[in-house]
Coordinates of C-alpha atoms in Angstrom, one line a residue:
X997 CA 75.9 -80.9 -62.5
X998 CA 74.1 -77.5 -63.4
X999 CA 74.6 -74.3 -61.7
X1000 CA 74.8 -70.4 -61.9
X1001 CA 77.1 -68.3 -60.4
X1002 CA 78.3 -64.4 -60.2
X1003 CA 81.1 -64.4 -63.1
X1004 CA 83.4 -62.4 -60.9
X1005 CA 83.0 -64.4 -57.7
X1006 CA 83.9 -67.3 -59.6
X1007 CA 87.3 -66.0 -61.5
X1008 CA 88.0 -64.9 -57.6
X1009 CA 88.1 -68.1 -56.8
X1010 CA 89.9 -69.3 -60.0
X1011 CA 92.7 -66.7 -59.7
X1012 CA 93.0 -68.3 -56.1
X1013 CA 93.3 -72.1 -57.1
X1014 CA 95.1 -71.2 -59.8
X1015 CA 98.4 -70.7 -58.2
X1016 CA 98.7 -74.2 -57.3
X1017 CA 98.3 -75.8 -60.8
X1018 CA 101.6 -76.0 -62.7
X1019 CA 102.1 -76.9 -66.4
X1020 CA 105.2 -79.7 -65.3
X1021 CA 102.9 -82.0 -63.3
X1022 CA 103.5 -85.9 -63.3
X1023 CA 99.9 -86.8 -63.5
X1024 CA 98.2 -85.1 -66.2
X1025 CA 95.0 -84.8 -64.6
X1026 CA 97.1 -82.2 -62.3
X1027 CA 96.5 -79.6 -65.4
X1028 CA 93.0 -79.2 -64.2
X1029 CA 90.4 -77.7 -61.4
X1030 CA 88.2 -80.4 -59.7
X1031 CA 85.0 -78.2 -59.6
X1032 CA 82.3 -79.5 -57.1
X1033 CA 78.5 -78.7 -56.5
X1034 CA 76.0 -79.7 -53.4
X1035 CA 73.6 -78.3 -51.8
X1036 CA 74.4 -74.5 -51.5
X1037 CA 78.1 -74.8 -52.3
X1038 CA 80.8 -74.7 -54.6
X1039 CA 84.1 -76.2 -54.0
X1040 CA 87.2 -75.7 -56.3
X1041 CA 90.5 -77.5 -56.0
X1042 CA 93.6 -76.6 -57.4
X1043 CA 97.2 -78.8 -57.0
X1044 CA 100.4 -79.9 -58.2
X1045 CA 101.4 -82.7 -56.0
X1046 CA 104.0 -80.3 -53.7
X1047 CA 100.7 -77.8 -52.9
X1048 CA 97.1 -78.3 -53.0
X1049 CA 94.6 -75.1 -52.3
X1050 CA 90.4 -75.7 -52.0
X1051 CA 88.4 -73.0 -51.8
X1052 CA 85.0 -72.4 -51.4
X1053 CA 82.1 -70.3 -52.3
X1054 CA 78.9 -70.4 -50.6
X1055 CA 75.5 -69.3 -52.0
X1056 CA 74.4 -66.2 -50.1
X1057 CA 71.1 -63.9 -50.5
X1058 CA 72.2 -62.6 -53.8
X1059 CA 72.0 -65.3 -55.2
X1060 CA 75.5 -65.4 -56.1
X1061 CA 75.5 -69.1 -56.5
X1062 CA 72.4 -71.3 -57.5
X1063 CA 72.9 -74.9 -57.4
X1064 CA 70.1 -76.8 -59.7
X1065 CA 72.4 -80.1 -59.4
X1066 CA 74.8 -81.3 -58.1
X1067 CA 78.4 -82.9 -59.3
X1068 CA 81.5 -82.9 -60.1
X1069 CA 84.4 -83.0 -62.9
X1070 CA 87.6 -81.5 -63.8
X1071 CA 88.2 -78.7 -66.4
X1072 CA 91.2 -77.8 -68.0
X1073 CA 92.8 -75.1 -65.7
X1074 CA 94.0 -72.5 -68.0
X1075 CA 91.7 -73.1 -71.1
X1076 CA 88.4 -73.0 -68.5
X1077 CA 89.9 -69.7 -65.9
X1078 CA 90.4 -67.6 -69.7
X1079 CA 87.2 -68.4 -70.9
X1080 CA 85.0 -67.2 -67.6
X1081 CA 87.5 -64.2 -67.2
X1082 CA 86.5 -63.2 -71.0
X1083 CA 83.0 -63.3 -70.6
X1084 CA 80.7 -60.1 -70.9
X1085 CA 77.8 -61.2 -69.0
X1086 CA 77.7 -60.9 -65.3
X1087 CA 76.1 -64.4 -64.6
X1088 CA 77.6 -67.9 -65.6
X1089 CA 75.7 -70.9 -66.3
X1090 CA 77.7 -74.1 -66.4
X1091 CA 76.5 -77.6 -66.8
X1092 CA 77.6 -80.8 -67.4
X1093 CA 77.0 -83.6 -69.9
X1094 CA 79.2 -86.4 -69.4
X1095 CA 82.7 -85.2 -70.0
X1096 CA 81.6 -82.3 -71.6
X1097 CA 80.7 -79.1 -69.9
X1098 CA 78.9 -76.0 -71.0
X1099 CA 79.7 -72.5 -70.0
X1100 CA 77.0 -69.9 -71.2
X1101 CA 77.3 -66.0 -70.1
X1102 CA 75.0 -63.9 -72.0
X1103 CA 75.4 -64.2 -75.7
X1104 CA 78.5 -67.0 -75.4
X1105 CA 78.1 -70.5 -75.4
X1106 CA 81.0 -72.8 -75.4
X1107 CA 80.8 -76.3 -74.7
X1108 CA 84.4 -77.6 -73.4
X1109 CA 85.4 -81.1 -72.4
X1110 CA 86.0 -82.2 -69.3
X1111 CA 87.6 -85.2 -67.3
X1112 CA 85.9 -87.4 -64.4
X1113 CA 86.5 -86.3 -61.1
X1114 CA 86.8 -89.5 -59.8
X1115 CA 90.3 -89.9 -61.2
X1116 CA 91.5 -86.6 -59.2
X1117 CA 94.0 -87.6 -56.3
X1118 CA 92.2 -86.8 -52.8
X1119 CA 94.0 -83.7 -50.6
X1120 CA 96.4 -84.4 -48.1
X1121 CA 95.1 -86.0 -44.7
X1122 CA 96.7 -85.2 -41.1
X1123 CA 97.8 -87.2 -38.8
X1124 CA 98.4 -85.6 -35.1
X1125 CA 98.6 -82.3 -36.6
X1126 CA 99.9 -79.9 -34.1
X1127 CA 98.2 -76.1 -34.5
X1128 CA 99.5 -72.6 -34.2
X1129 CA 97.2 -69.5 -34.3
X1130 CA 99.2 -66.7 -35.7
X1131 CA 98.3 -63.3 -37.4
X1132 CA 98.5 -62.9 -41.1
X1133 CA 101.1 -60.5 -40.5
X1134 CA 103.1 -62.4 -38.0
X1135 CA 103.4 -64.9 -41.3
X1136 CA 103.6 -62.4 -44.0
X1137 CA 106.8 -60.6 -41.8
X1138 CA 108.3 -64.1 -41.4
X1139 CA 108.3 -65.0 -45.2
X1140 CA 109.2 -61.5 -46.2
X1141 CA 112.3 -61.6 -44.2
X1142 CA 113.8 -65.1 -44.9
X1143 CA 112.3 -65.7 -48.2
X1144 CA 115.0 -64.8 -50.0
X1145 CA 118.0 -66.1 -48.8
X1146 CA 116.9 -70.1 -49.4
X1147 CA 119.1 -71.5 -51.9
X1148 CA 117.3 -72.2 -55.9
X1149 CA 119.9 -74.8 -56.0
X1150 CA 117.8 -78.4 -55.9
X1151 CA 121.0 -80.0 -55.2
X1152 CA 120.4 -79.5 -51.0
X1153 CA 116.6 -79.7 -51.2
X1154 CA 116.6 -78.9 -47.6
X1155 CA 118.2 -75.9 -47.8
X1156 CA 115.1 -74.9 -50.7
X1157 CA 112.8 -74.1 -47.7
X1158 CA 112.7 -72.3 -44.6
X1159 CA 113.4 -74.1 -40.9
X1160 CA 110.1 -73.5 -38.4
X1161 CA 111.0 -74.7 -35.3
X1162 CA 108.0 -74.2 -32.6
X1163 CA 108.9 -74.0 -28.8
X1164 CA 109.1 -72.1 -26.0
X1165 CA 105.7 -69.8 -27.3
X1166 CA 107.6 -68.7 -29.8
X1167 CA 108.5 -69.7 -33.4
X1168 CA 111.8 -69.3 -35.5
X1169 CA 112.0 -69.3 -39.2
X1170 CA 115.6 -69.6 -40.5
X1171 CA 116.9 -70.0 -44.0
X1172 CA 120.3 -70.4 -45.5
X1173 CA 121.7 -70.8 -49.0
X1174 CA 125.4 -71.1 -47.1
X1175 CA 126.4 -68.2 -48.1
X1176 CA 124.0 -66.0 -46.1
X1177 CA 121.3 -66.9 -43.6
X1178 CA 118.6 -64.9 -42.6
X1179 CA 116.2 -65.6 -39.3
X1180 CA 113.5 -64.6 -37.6
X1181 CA 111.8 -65.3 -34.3
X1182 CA 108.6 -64.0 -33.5
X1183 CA 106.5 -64.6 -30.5
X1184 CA 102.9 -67.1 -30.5
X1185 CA 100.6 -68.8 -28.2
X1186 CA 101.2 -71.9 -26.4
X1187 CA 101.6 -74.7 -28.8
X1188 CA 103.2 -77.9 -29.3
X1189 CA 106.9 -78.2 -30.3
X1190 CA 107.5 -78.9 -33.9
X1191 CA 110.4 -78.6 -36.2
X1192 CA 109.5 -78.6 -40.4
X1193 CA 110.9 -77.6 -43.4
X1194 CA 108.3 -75.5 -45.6
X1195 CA 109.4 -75.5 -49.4
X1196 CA 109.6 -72.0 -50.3
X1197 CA 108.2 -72.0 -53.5
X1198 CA 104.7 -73.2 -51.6
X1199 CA 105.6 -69.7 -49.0
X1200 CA 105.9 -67.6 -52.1
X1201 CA 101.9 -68.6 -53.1
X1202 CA 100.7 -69.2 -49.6
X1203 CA 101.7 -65.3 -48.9
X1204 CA 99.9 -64.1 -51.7
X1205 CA 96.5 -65.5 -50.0
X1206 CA 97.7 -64.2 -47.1
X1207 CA 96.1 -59.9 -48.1
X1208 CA 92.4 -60.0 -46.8
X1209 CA 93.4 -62.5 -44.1
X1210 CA 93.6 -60.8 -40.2
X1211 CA 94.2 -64.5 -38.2
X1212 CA 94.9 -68.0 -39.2
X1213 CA 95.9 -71.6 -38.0
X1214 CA 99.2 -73.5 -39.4
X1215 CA 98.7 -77.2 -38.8
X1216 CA 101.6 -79.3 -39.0
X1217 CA 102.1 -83.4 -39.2
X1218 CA 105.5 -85.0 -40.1
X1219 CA 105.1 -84.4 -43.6
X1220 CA 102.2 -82.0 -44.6
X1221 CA 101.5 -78.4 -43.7
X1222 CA 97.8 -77.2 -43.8
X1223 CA 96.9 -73.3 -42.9
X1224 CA 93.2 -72.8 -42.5
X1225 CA 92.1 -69.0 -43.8
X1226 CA 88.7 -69.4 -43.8
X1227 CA 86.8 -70.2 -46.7
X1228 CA 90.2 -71.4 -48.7
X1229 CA 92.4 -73.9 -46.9
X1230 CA 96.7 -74.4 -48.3
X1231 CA 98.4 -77.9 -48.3
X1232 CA 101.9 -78.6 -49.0
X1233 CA 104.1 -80.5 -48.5
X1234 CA 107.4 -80.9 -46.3
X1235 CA 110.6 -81.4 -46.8
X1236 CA 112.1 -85.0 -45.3
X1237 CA 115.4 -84.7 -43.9
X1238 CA 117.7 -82.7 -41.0
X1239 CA 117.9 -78.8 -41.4
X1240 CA 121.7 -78.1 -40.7
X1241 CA 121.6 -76.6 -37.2
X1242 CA 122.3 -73.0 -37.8
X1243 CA 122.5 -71.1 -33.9
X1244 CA 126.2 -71.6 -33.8
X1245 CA 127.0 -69.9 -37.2
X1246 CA 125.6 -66.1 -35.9
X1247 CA 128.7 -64.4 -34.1
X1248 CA 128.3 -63.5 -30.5
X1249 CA 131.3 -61.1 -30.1
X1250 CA 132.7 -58.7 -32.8
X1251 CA 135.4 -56.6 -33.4
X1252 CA 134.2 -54.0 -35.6
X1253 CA 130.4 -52.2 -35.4
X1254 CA 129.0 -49.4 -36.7
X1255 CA 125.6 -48.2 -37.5
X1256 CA 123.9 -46.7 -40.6
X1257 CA 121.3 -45.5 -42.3
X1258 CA 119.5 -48.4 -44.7
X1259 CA 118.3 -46.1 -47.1
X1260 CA 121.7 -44.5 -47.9
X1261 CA 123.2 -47.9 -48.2
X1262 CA 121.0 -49.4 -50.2
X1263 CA 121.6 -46.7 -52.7
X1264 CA 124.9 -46.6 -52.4
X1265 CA 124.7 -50.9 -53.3
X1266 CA 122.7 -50.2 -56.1
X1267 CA 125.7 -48.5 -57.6
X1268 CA 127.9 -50.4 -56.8
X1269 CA 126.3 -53.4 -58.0
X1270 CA 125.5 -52.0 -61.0
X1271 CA 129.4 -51.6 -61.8
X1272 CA 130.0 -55.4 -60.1
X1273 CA 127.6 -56.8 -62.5
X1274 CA 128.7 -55.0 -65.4
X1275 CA 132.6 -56.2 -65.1
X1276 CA 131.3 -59.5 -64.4
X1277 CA 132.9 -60.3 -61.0
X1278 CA 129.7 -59.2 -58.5
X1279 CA 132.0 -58.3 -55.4
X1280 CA 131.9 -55.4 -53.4
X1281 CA 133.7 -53.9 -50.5
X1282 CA 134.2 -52.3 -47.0
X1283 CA 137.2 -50.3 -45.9
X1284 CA 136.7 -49.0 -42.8
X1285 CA 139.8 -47.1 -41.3
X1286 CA 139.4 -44.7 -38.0
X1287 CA 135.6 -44.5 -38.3
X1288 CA 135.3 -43.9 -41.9
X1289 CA 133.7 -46.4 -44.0
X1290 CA 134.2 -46.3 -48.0
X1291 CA 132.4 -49.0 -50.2
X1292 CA 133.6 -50.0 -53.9
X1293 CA 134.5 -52.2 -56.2
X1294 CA 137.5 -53.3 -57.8
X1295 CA 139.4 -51.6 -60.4
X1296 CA 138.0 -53.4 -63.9
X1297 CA 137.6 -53.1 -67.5
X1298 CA 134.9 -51.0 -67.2
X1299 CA 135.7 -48.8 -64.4
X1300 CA 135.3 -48.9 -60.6
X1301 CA 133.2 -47.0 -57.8
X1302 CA 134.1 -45.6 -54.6
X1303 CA 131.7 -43.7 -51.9
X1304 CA 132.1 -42.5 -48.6
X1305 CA 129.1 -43.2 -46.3
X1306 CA 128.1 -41.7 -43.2
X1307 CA 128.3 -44.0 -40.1
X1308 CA 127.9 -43.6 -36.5
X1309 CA 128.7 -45.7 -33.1
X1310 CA 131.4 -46.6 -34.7
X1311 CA 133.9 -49.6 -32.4
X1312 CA 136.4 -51.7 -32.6
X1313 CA 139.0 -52.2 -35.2
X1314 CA 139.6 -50.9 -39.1
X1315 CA 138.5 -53.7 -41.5
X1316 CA 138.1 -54.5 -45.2
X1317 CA 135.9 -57.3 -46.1
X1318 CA 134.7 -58.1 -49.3
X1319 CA 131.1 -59.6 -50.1
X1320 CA 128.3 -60.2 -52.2
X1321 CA 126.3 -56.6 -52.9
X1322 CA 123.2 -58.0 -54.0
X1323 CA 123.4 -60.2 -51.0
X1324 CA 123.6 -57.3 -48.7
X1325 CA 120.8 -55.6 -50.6
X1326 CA 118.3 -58.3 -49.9
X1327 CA 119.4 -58.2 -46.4
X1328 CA 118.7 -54.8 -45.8
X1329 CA 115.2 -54.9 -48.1
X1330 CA 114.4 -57.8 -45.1
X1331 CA 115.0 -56.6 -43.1
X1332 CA 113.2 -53.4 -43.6
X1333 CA 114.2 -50.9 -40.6
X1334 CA 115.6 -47.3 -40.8
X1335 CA 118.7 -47.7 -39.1
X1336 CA 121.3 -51.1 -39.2
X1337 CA 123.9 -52.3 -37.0
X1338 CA 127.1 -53.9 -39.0
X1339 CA 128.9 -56.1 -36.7
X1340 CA 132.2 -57.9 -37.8
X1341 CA 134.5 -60.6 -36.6
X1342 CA 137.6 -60.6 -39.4
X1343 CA 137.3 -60.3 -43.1
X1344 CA 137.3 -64.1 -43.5
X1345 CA 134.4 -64.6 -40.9
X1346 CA 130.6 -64.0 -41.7
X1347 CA 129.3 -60.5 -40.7
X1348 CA 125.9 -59.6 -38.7
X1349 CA 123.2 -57.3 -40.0
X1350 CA 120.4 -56.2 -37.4
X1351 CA 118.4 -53.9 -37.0
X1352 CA 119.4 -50.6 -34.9
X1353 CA 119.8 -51.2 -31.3
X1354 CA 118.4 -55.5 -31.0
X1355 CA 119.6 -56.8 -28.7
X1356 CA 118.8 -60.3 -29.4
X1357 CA 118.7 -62.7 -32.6
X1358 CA 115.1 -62.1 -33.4
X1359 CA 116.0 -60.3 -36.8
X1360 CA 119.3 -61.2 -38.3
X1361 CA 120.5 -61.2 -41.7
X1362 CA 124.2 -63.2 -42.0
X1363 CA 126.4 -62.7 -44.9
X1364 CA 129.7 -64.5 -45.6
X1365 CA 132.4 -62.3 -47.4
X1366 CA 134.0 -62.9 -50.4
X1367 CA 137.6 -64.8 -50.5
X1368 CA 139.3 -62.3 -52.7
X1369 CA 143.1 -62.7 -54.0

């Protein structure tokens, strides 16, 4: 194998591979990039048995990639991405010897070893795989806003990922810790039914691939995901099992609603977290009597908080419920609107958080309260 190729190009395409190699991987070979060369292309692949990313770069007329020969092998991921981001010279000239690969950029010249690339597990294959075309953004929105209520907890795997269920032209991404749920529907183009579970952890790096991307396709079989964005192509895998069915946990009637600005009550949760956190018990709450609403914490060794915010459209009866602040926080960060409408049931029931005047479940971020004594 011998090649040249535009030093920044290639650490591009390193920084993108990059984010699927891990340093706890069961095969050690998983530590490294398979790097490939024919013809007028380089191919670099990147995994860690749950994810596997491939990108390519093809030679264009600058001459950003010269192929002399071609081949393969597998380089250390970390040792081999440091040494081609610290290099002065603009062009790259790597080469291989057996196991042992050369990397010369103006006045460096390091010779590295390597590992064969036949012992490098082969990417995922799809069976029937079922496509959706959606809009980087369409995906982007629908990881932002259920991301973060999936639970770190491995002991409910499931509940580690987020619930796509594809029907109707339209798909729904729901996620739940069980203590707060958070979904999203968004509309697509005709496509078959499917219902996965995508790890989040796999979301997390598949979004940030997702910047220079307008339009891509999500191709689903019953136990790999593979999105197609061009030149670079994600695989990971899903998670086995029955998502807990989740429509009949989101209230349909309440007794208490009132609407409010999310800027003001997101500041007024960083305070009050901030006083939750430091007394140890991380419990806010809600008094809402005749159309006032106050939010606090508990009287504690180190002190308490109390503010008075402004709501309007206020219905229904006076509560107090008690809850989770940084729960609600995240909640209002994803769902990322101006104005939100609070609708409760009692203070033992979960409570609804939408944005300003939906009328359906297409955003809604659930929170269950806090049993307090």
């Amino acid at each position: 194998m011998k090649f040249s190729v535009k030093r920044s190009e290639l650490a591009s395409k390193l920084n993108i591979v990059n984010r699927a190699i891990s340093g706890k991987v069961i095969i050690p070979i998983l530590t490294g990039i398979k790097i490939s060369v024919f013809e007028n292309q380089l191919t670099l692949i990147g995994s860690n048995s749950e994810i596997s990313i491939k990108t390519i770069l093809t030679a264009d007329k600058t001459k950003n990639l010269v192929v002399e020969e071609a081949g393969e092998i597998v380089a250390n991921a970390n040792f081999f991405s440091n040494i081609i981001k610290r290099l002065s010279s603009d062009q790259v000239e790597i080469s291989t010897e057996g196991s042992q690969i050369k990397i010369v950029g103006g006045k460096s010249d390091f010779t590295v070893s390597g590992q064969s690339a036949d012992n490098y597990p082969q990417l995922p294959r799809l069976d029937d795989a079922n496509t959706i075309a959606i809009s980087a953004v369409q995906l982007t929105d629908i990881i932002n806003e259920t991301i973060r209520a999936v639970s770190i907890q491995d002991s409910r795997p499931l509940l580690t990922g987020i619930h796509f269920i594809i029907s109707d032209n339209r798909i729904k991404a729901v996620s739940t810790d069980s203590h707060r749920l958070s979904q999203r529907i968004t509309k697509t183009e005709i496509a078959n039914p499917a219902d996965v579970v995508v790890p989040s952890k796999a979301l997390i790096e598949l979004r940030g691939l997702l910047e220079n991307v307008t339009n891509l396709n999500l191709q689903f079989d019953r136990s790999q995901l593979l999105v197609d964005l061009g030149q670079t192509t994600f695989y990971s895998r899903l998670l086995e099992g029955q998502y807990p069915e989740t429509d009949r946990l989101i209230p349909v009637d309440s007794t208490t609603h009132f609407t409010i600005d999310a800027s003001q009550l997101s500041q007024s949760l960083d305070r009050a977290s901030l006083v939750a956190h430091q007394s140890g018990n991380i419990v806010a709450e809600f008094s809402i009597t005749g159309s006032k609403l106050v939010l606090g914490t508990a009287q504690s060794e180190v002190g308490k908080v109390l503010e008075e915010l402004t709501i309007s459209d206020f219905t229904g009866e006076d509560l107090k419920i008690s809850f989770n602040p940084d729960f609600v926080r995240d909640a209002i960060s994803s769902i990322n609107e101006g104005k939100l409408d609070f609708s409760f049931t009692t203070s033992l029931r979960p409570f609804v958080i939408k944005p300003n005047g939906s009328t359906d479940n297409s955003k809604v971020q659930l929170i269950t309260p806090v049993r307090t004594f």
